[in-house]
mmCIF file of C-alpha atoms and ligand atoms in Angstrom:
data_model
loop_
_atom_site.group_PDB
_atom_site.id
_atom_site.type_symbol
_atom_site.label_atom_id
_atom_site.label_comp_id
_atom_site.label_asym_id
_atom_site.label_seq_id
_atom_site.Cartn_x
_atom_site.Cartn_y
_atom_site.Cartn_z
ATOM 1 C CA UNK W 659 91.889 87.989 186.309
ATOM 2 C CA UNK W 660 92.213 87.957 182.602
ATOM 3 C CA UNK W 661 89.524 88.020 179.913
ATOM 4 C CA UNK W 662 89.325 87.419 176.137
ATOM 5 C CA UNK W 663 86.057 87.631 174.407
ATOM 6 C CA UNK W 664 85.323 87.445 170.704
ATOM 7 C CA UNK W 665 82.500 87.695 168.348
ATOM 8 C CA UNK W 666 82.238 86.606 164.773
ATOM 9 C CA UNK W 667 78.924 88.592 163.849
ATOM 10 C CA UNK W 668 75.346 88.478 164.526
ATOM 11 C CA UNK W 669 72.380 87.989 162.333
ATOM 12 C CA UNK W 670 69.237 86.148 161.492
ATOM 13 C CA UNK W 671 65.539 86.308 162.538
ATOM 14 C CA UNK W 672 63.455 84.002 164.610
ATOM 15 C CA UNK W 673 64.342 81.113 166.826
ATOM 16 C CA UNK W 674 67.655 79.487 166.676
ATOM 17 C CA UNK W 675 67.726 76.673 164.217
ATOM 18 C CA UNK W 676 70.892 74.986 165.166
ATOM 19 C CA UNK W 677 74.268 74.740 163.749
ATOM 20 C CA UNK W 678 74.849 74.625 159.858
ATOM 21 C CA UNK W 679 77.462 72.458 158.205
ATOM 22 C CA UNK W 680 79.944 75.474 158.246
ATOM 23 C CA UNK W 681 79.537 76.139 161.964
ATOM 24 C CA UNK W 682 81.966 73.610 163.510
ATOM 25 C CA UNK W 683 84.846 75.244 161.522
ATOM 26 C CA UNK W 684 83.923 78.706 162.935
ATOM 27 C CA UNK W 685 83.740 77.158 166.476
ATOM 28 C CA UNK W 686 87.011 75.308 166.057
ATOM 29 C CA UNK W 687 88.706 78.759 164.878
ATOM 30 C CA UNK W 688 87.322 80.507 168.062
ATOM 31 C CA UNK W 689 88.062 77.776 170.348
ATOM 32 C CA UNK W 690 91.741 77.485 169.203
ATOM 33 C CA UNK W 691 92.472 81.207 169.387
ATOM 34 C CA UNK W 692 90.877 81.583 172.754
ATOM 35 C CA UNK W 693 92.703 78.812 174.453
ATOM 36 C CA UNK W 694 96.128 79.892 172.817
ATOM 37 C CA UNK W 695 95.754 83.618 173.422
ATOM 38 C CA UNK W 696 93.881 83.189 176.676
ATOM 39 C CA UNK W 697 96.710 81.245 178.357
ATOM 40 C CA UNK W 698 99.190 83.689 176.981
ATOM 41 C CA UNK W 699 97.092 86.590 178.687
ATOM 42 C CA UNK W 700 96.908 84.479 181.774
ATOM 43 C CA UNK W 701 100.694 84.018 181.905
ATOM 44 C CA UNK W 702 101.196 87.715 181.302
ATOM 45 C CA UNK W 703 103.213 87.344 178.132
ATOM 46 C CA UNK W 704 100.434 89.010 175.964
ATOM 47 C CA UNK W 705 99.001 92.452 176.664
ATOM 48 C CA UNK W 706 95.360 93.327 175.922
ATOM 49 C CA UNK W 707 96.118 95.270 172.644
ATOM 50 C CA UNK W 708 98.228 92.542 171.343
ATOM 51 C CA UNK W 709 95.606 89.859 172.267
ATOM 52 C CA UNK W 710 92.780 91.492 170.522
ATOM 53 C CA UNK W 711 94.893 92.050 167.444
ATOM 54 C CA UNK W 712 96.025 88.399 167.366
ATOM 55 C CA UNK W 713 92.459 87.206 167.965
ATOM 56 C CA UNK W 714 91.018 89.296 165.076
ATOM 57 C CA UNK W 715 93.911 88.240 162.929
ATOM 58 C CA UNK W 716 93.022 84.654 163.403
ATOM 59 C CA UNK W 717 89.480 85.306 162.504
ATOM 60 C CA UNK W 718 90.401 87.342 159.563
ATOM 61 C CA UNK W 719 92.402 84.086 158.337
ATOM 62 C CA UNK W 720 89.219 81.998 158.708
ATOM 63 C CA UNK W 721 87.207 82.404 155.314
ATOM 64 C CA UNK W 722 84.032 81.627 156.932
ATOM 65 C CA UNK W 723 84.116 84.864 158.896
ATOM 66 C CA UNK W 724 83.350 88.095 156.969
ATOM 67 C CA UNK W 725 86.780 89.853 157.514
ATOM 68 C CA UNK W 726 90.015 89.462 155.681
ATOM 69 C CA UNK W 727 90.153 86.245 153.528
ATOM 70 C CA UNK W 728 86.419 85.711 152.770
ATOM 71 C CA UNK W 729 85.139 89.231 153.181
ATOM 72 C CA UNK W 730 81.831 89.744 151.500
ATOM 73 C CA UNK W 731 81.823 91.599 147.978
ATOM 74 C CA UNK W 732 80.515 95.055 147.380
ATOM 75 C CA UNK W 733 78.222 96.171 144.459
ATOM 76 C CA UNK W 734 80.912 95.515 141.981
ATOM 77 C CA UNK W 735 82.009 92.208 143.148
ATOM 78 C CA UNK W 736 85.065 93.194 144.992
ATOM 79 C CA UNK W 737 86.335 93.382 148.609
ATOM 80 C CA UNK W 738 86.580 96.534 150.725
ATOM 81 C CA UNK W 739 87.665 95.817 154.367
ATOM 82 C CA UNK W 740 87.387 98.091 157.350
ATOM 83 C CA UNK W 741 88.983 97.569 160.748
ATOM 84 C CA UNK W 742 89.669 99.667 163.958
ATOM 85 C CA UNK W 743 91.497 99.078 167.257
ATOM 86 C CA UNK W 744 91.496 100.966 170.408
ATOM 87 C CA UNK W 745 93.671 100.945 173.596
ATOM 88 C CA UNK W 746 91.778 101.697 176.945
ATOM 89 C CA UNK W 747 94.489 103.190 179.120
ATOM 90 C CA UNK W 748 95.330 106.254 176.650
ATOM 91 C CA UNK W 749 92.425 105.920 174.088
ATOM 92 C CA UNK W 750 94.937 105.430 171.518
ATOM 93 C CA UNK W 751 93.171 104.486 168.287
ATOM 94 C CA UNK W 752 93.740 103.282 164.743
ATOM 95 C CA UNK W 753 91.340 102.723 161.865
ATOM 96 C CA UNK W 754 91.304 101.719 158.243
ATOM 97 C CA UNK W 755 88.678 101.910 155.686
ATOM 98 C CA UNK W 756 88.068 100.172 152.411
ATOM 99 C CA UNK W 757 91.399 98.228 152.121
ATOM 100 C CA UNK W 758 91.737 95.865 149.234
ATOM 101 C CA UNK W 759 95.149 94.142 149.400
ATOM 102 C CA UNK W 760 96.257 94.052 153.117
ATOM 103 C CA UNK W 761 95.839 90.549 154.517
ATOM 104 C CA UNK W 762 95.129 91.776 158.051
ATOM 105 C CA UNK W 763 93.297 95.116 158.226
ATOM 106 C CA UNK W 764 93.392 94.757 162.054
ATOM 107 C CA UNK W 765 97.211 94.824 161.966
ATOM 108 C CA UNK W 766 97.255 98.047 159.645
ATOM 109 C CA UNK W 767 94.968 99.583 162.262
ATOM 110 C CA UNK W 768 97.240 98.579 165.054
ATOM 111 C CA UNK W 769 100.176 100.103 163.282
ATOM 112 C CA UNK W 770 98.317 103.361 162.915
ATOM 113 C CA UNK W 771 97.437 103.377 166.669
ATOM 114 C CA UNK W 772 101.251 102.790 167.435
ATOM 115 C CA UNK W 773 102.272 105.564 165.091
ATOM 116 C CA UNK W 774 99.952 107.940 166.927
ATOM 117 C CA UNK W 775 98.752 110.180 163.988
ATOM 118 C CA UNK W 776 96.567 110.000 161.941
ATOM 119 C CA UNK W 777 93.705 107.790 163.527
ATOM 120 C CA UNK W 778 91.961 106.961 160.226
ATOM 121 C CA UNK W 779 93.344 106.035 156.800
ATOM 122 C CA UNK W 780 90.996 105.102 153.737
ATOM 123 C CA UNK W 781 91.433 103.464 150.551
ATOM 124 C CA UNK W 782 94.783 103.006 148.634
ATOM 125 C CA UNK W 783 96.904 105.055 151.070
ATOM 126 C CA UNK W 784 95.747 102.652 153.914
ATOM 127 C CA UNK W 785 97.006 99.709 152.031
ATOM 128 C CA UNK W 786 100.295 101.652 151.024
ATOM 129 C CA UNK W 787 100.667 102.434 154.981
ATOM 130 C CA UNK W 788 100.315 98.760 155.759
ATOM 131 C CA UNK W 789 102.808 97.676 153.052
ATOM 132 C CA UNK W 790 105.224 100.162 154.342
ATOM 133 C CA UNK W 791 104.813 98.837 157.856
ATOM 134 C CA UNK W 792 105.358 95.244 156.475
ATOM 135 C CA UNK W 793 101.686 94.197 156.958
ATOM 136 C CA UNK W 794 101.340 91.428 154.451
ATOM 137 C CA UNK W 795 99.819 92.151 150.979
ATOM 138 C CA UNK W 796 97.811 89.983 148.782
ATOM 139 C CA UNK W 797 96.227 90.381 145.333
ATOM 140 C CA UNK W 798 92.755 91.597 145.947
ATOM 141 C CA UNK W 799 91.461 88.561 144.213
ATOM 142 C CA UNK W 800 92.965 86.229 147.008
ATOM 143 C CA UNK W 801 90.230 87.452 149.449
ATOM 144 C CA UNK W 802 87.311 86.553 147.173
ATOM 145 C CA UNK W 803 86.080 83.068 148.202
ATOM 146 C CA UNK W 804 83.499 80.805 146.215
ATOM 147 C CA UNK W 805 81.144 81.230 148.912
ATOM 148 C CA UNK W 806 81.022 85.016 148.864
ATOM 149 C CA UNK W 807 81.010 84.841 145.108
ATOM 150 C CA UNK W 808 77.665 82.784 145.278
ATOM 151 C CA UNK W 809 76.250 85.213 147.838
ATOM 152 C CA UNK W 810 77.203 88.095 145.699
ATOM 153 C CA UNK W 811 75.528 86.458 142.658
ATOM 154 C CA UNK W 812 72.357 85.787 144.711
ATOM 155 C CA UNK W 813 72.381 89.364 145.863
ATOM 156 C CA UNK W 814 72.820 90.596 142.283
ATOM 157 C CA UNK W 815 69.961 88.648 140.783
ATOM 158 C CA UNK W 816 67.575 89.643 143.624
ATOM 159 C CA UNK W 817 68.571 93.194 143.458
ATOM 160 C CA UNK W 818 67.572 93.409 139.853
ATOM 161 C CA UNK W 819 64.164 92.256 140.787
ATOM 162 C CA UNK W 820 61.744 95.089 140.094
ATOM 163 C CA UNK W 821 60.786 96.890 143.175
ATOM 164 C CA UNK W 822 63.728 95.887 145.283
ATOM 165 C CA UNK W 823 64.636 98.680 147.589
ATOM 166 C CA UNK W 824 68.098 99.771 148.730
ATOM 167 C CA UNK W 825 67.119 98.859 152.208
ATOM 168 C CA UNK W 826 66.407 95.315 151.301
ATOM 169 C CA UNK W 827 69.590 95.042 149.553
ATOM 170 C CA UNK W 828 71.352 96.225 152.674
ATOM 171 C CA UNK W 829 69.786 93.777 154.864
ATOM 172 C CA UNK W 830 69.987 90.812 152.565
ATOM 173 C CA UNK W 831 73.566 89.746 154.111
ATOM 174 C CA UNK W 832 71.956 89.868 157.582
ATOM 175 C CA UNK W 833 68.528 88.540 157.219
ATOM 176 C CA UNK W 834 68.528 86.411 154.071
ATOM 177 C CA UNK W 835 71.657 84.447 154.073
ATOM 178 C CA UNK W 836 72.737 81.598 156.248
ATOM 179 C CA UNK W 837 76.325 82.279 155.657
ATOM 180 C CA UNK W 838 76.585 85.926 155.061
ATOM 181 C CA UNK W 839 77.298 87.172 158.624
ATOM 182 C CA UNK W 840 80.778 87.162 160.286
ATOM 183 C CA UNK W 841 82.141 90.600 161.166
ATOM 184 C CA UNK W 842 84.693 89.732 163.796
ATOM 185 C CA UNK W 843 85.859 91.479 167.013
ATOM 186 C CA UNK W 844 87.506 91.147 170.267
ATOM 187 C CA UNK W 845 87.731 92.707 173.779
ATOM 188 C CA UNK W 846 90.326 91.840 176.338
ATOM 189 C CA UNK W 847 91.460 92.594 179.904
ATOM 190 C CA UNK W 848 95.087 91.761 180.703
ATOM 191 C CA UNK W 849 96.934 90.990 183.756
ATOM 192 C CA UNK W 850 97.948 94.638 184.430
ATOM 193 C CA UNK W 851 94.158 95.581 184.378
ATOM 194 C CA UNK W 852 94.264 97.154 180.924
ATOM 195 C CA UNK W 853 91.728 96.726 178.266
ATOM 196 C CA UNK W 854 91.443 96.918 174.399
ATOM 197 C CA UNK W 855 89.038 96.421 171.610
ATOM 198 C CA UNK W 856 89.310 95.541 167.970
ATOM 199 C CA UNK W 857 86.795 94.799 165.153
ATOM 200 C CA UNK W 858 87.332 93.903 161.582
ATOM 201 C CA UNK W 859 84.730 93.424 158.576
ATOM 202 C CA UNK W 860 84.223 93.163 154.746
ATOM 203 C CA UNK W 861 81.065 95.102 155.443
ATOM 204 C CA UNK W 862 77.792 94.050 153.802
ATOM 205 C CA UNK W 863 77.249 92.166 150.677
ATOM 206 C CA UNK W 864 76.450 94.425 147.673
ATOM 207 C CA UNK W 865 77.314 97.614 149.744
ATOM 208 C CA UNK W 866 77.926 100.515 147.578
ATOM 209 C CA UNK W 867 81.540 101.290 146.774
ATOM 210 C CA UNK W 868 82.941 103.949 149.335
ATOM 211 C CA UNK W 869 80.222 102.877 151.810
ATOM 212 C CA UNK W 870 81.801 103.014 155.402
ATOM 213 C CA UNK W 871 80.000 101.102 158.032
ATOM 214 C CA UNK W 872 80.434 101.367 161.992
ATOM 215 C CA UNK W 873 83.415 99.007 162.157
ATOM 216 C CA UNK W 874 86.165 101.597 161.406
ATOM 217 C CA UNK W 875 84.287 104.164 163.109
ATOM 218 C CA UNK W 876 85.803 104.792 166.461
ATOM 219 C CA UNK W 877 82.932 105.073 169.165
ATOM 220 C CA UNK W 878 80.554 103.417 166.792
ATOM 221 C CA UNK W 879 81.868 99.855 166.188
ATOM 222 C CA UNK W 880 84.793 99.846 168.509
ATOM 223 C CA UNK W 881 85.529 101.685 171.828
ATOM 224 C CA UNK W 882 87.931 101.529 174.625
ATOM 225 C CA UNK W 883 88.792 103.765 177.568
ATOM 226 C CA UNK W 884 90.457 103.025 180.973
ATOM 227 C CA UNK W 885 87.249 101.345 182.247
ATOM 228 C CA UNK W 886 85.716 99.330 179.290
ATOM 229 C CA UNK W 887 86.297 97.866 175.981
ATOM 230 C CA UNK W 888 83.605 97.205 173.416
ATOM 231 C CA UNK W 889 83.195 95.819 169.992
ATOM 232 C CA UNK W 890 79.858 95.726 168.036
ATOM 233 C CA UNK W 891 78.227 93.912 165.020
ATOM 234 C CA UNK W 892 75.132 94.381 163.155
ATOM 235 C CA UNK W 893 73.734 96.892 160.331
ATOM 236 C CA UNK W 894 76.486 99.514 160.798
ATOM 237 C CA UNK W 895 74.480 102.643 159.885
ATOM 238 C CA UNK W 896 72.477 102.164 162.948
ATOM 239 C CA UNK W 897 75.395 101.828 165.139
ATOM 240 C CA UNK W 898 76.946 104.898 163.758
ATOM 241 C CA UNK W 899 73.875 106.949 164.396
ATOM 242 C CA UNK W 900 73.885 105.899 168.099
ATOM 243 C CA UNK W 901 77.420 105.955 168.543
ATOM 244 C CA UNK W 902 76.816 102.594 169.890
ATOM 245 C CA UNK W 903 80.257 101.313 171.428
ATOM 246 C CA UNK W 904 80.904 104.726 173.142
ATOM 247 C CA UNK W 905 77.231 104.832 174.494
ATOM 248 C CA UNK W 906 77.939 101.550 176.193
ATOM 249 C CA UNK W 907 80.764 103.216 178.036
ATOM 250 C CA UNK W 908 78.798 106.270 178.924
ATOM 251 C CA UNK W 909 75.977 104.262 180.288
ATOM 252 C CA UNK W 910 78.198 101.931 182.013
ATOM 253 C CA UNK W 911 79.281 104.615 184.427
ATOM 254 C CA UNK W 912 75.647 104.864 185.756
ATOM 255 C CA UNK W 913 73.846 101.778 185.389
ATOM 256 C CA UNK W 914 76.529 99.084 185.114
ATOM 257 C CA UNK W 915 77.639 96.661 182.238
ATOM 258 C CA UNK W 916 74.738 94.631 181.691
ATOM 259 C CA UNK W 917 72.202 97.255 181.627
ATOM 260 C CA UNK W 918 74.467 99.642 179.519
ATOM 261 C CA UNK W 919 74.585 97.025 176.916
ATOM 262 C CA UNK W 920 70.954 96.257 176.966
ATOM 263 C CA UNK W 921 70.090 99.907 176.735
ATOM 264 C CA UNK W 922 72.412 100.519 173.803
ATOM 265 C CA UNK W 923 70.934 97.583 171.697
ATOM 266 C CA UNK W 924 67.483 99.013 172.530
ATOM 267 C CA UNK W 925 68.525 102.348 171.272
ATOM 268 C CA UNK W 926 70.017 100.814 167.953
ATOM 269 C CA UNK W 927 67.119 98.415 167.056
ATOM 270 C CA UNK W 928 64.552 101.152 166.160
ATOM 271 C CA UNK W 929 67.038 102.627 163.487
ATOM 272 C CA UNK W 930 67.117 99.051 161.798
ATOM 273 C CA UNK W 931 70.429 98.014 163.479
ATOM 274 C CA UNK W 932 69.578 94.675 165.141
ATOM 275 C CA UNK W 933 72.936 93.046 166.122
ATOM 276 C CA UNK W 934 75.070 92.413 169.120
ATOM 277 C CA UNK W 935 78.216 93.585 171.060
ATOM 278 C CA UNK W 936 80.614 92.329 173.258
ATOM 279 C CA UNK W 937 82.265 94.168 176.263
ATOM 280 C CA UNK W 938 84.634 93.782 179.296
ATOM 281 C CA UNK W 939 85.342 96.180 182.099
ATOM 282 C CA UNK W 940 88.244 96.390 184.395
ATOM 283 C CA UNK W 941 86.415 94.628 187.055
ATOM 284 C CA UNK W 942 86.649 91.565 184.482
ATOM 285 C CA UNK W 943 82.727 91.707 184.113
ATOM 286 C CA UNK W 944 81.618 90.557 180.519
ATOM 287 C CA UNK W 945 78.445 90.925 178.563
ATOM 288 C CA UNK W 946 77.919 89.514 175.111
ATOM 289 C CA UNK W 947 74.124 90.343 174.208
ATOM 290 C CA UNK W 948 72.549 90.094 170.879
ATOM 291 C CA UNK W 949 68.832 90.655 169.595
ATOM 292 C CA UNK W 950 69.286 88.195 166.461
ATOM 293 C CA UNK W 951 68.810 84.676 166.015
ATOM 294 C CA UNK W 952 72.440 84.087 166.631
ATOM 295 C CA UNK W 953 75.927 85.764 167.382
ATOM 296 C CA UNK W 954 79.111 83.742 167.076
ATOM 297 C CA UNK W 955 80.867 84.383 170.129
ATOM 298 C CA UNK W 956 83.544 82.960 172.626
ATOM 299 C CA UNK W 957 84.966 83.646 175.860
ATOM 300 C CA UNK W 958 88.133 82.841 177.882
ATOM 301 C CA UNK W 959 88.075 83.765 181.455
ATOM 302 C CA UNK W 960 89.763 82.210 184.498
ATOM 303 C CA UNK W 961 91.103 79.446 182.384
ATOM 304 C CA UNK W 962 87.642 78.388 181.087
ATOM 305 C CA UNK W 963 86.802 78.776 177.462
ATOM 306 C CA UNK W 964 83.034 78.808 176.231
ATOM 307 C CA UNK W 965 81.708 79.241 172.685
ATOM 308 C CA UNK W 966 78.259 79.768 171.590
ATOM 309 C CA UNK W 967 76.152 80.559 168.403
ATOM 310 C CA UNK W 968 72.545 80.485 169.443
ATOM 311 C CA UNK W 969 71.263 81.294 172.805
ATOM 312 C CA UNK W 970 73.354 78.986 174.950
ATOM 313 C CA UNK W 971 77.134 78.750 175.609
ATOM 314 C CA UNK W 972 78.693 75.493 175.209
ATOM 315 C CA UNK W 973 81.659 74.764 177.385
ATOM 316 C CA UNK W 974 84.573 73.324 175.523
HETATM 317 N N1 LIG K 1834 78.724 96.172 161.323
HETATM 318 C C1 LIG K 1834 79.239 95.713 160.029
HETATM 319 C C2 LIG K 1834 79.078 96.921 158.846
HETATM 320 O O1 LIG K 1834 77.916 97.530 158.956
HETATM 321 C C3 LIG K 1834 78.563 94.634 159.470
HETATM 322 C C4 LIG K 1834 78.233 93.452 160.672
HETATM 323 O O2 LIG K 1834 78.666 93.647 161.707
HETATM 324 O O3 LIG K 1834 77.795 92.437 160.273
HETATM 325 O O4 LIG K 1834 79.842 97.024 158.132
#
């Protein structure tokens, strides 16, 4: 059995309000990559590590997700992209922080994983490492879309409102904006029974320069070991403080996958970190829980592709 699951970020309060005009484009992106990569996983021509890398790359290419092209803008109106990846069988990991010119941060993270040391690279040296390993480089302005610029302008004007707190600023992207979500992630199980996980993000609109969220922190936003692979999305600070992705793996040993994922999201929430996660174990069990109004998500398993945004999956 093979599995490929992806998420495209979680956010929003209250009941599901239905698709926005931009959602069909996000759904089409997820369906296309799931069908393509799912079939290749099934055929055994793709392993779990490359499957999650290609899945995240496809979502980094989609400007309506908050990763790669179309990443959200920091307090100075620039992109700073984070990504990480982990291979289950040997817990090899790679992570990049605050990249500004690398088209596919997840590919740079995968190159670090393959090199073996160091695990994490931050800032310009991360972009330089990527360039040296032939990961495509772009001008940093190439990543900035009109939509993200408009969201940033809105953030900036609200931030200047007297009395706005840092916390409100940080939450804007998740709770105030219809189109501000979109961190992306993938988990996979291949025909050899091996799992991998990857996550990539532009972070949060208006984030302080130098802020590091959970996405590139191994064990917080991303985790894979011989039994399980996990990718998280939500307000990153709370996922760091609960070591959320790794916690799913620890609880999973005792209480099973569904209960483990539920317990971890419950630990994260009181710290201000409502969000969601996707996880797969070596038995092919998959969970995709979220506590927000929505989580963009999709699943390929047993030749069947399903995508969802609100509470229900739609089979395609
Ligand atoms: N976790 C990401 C961060 O805090 C954001 C998100 O998942 O939406 O950078």
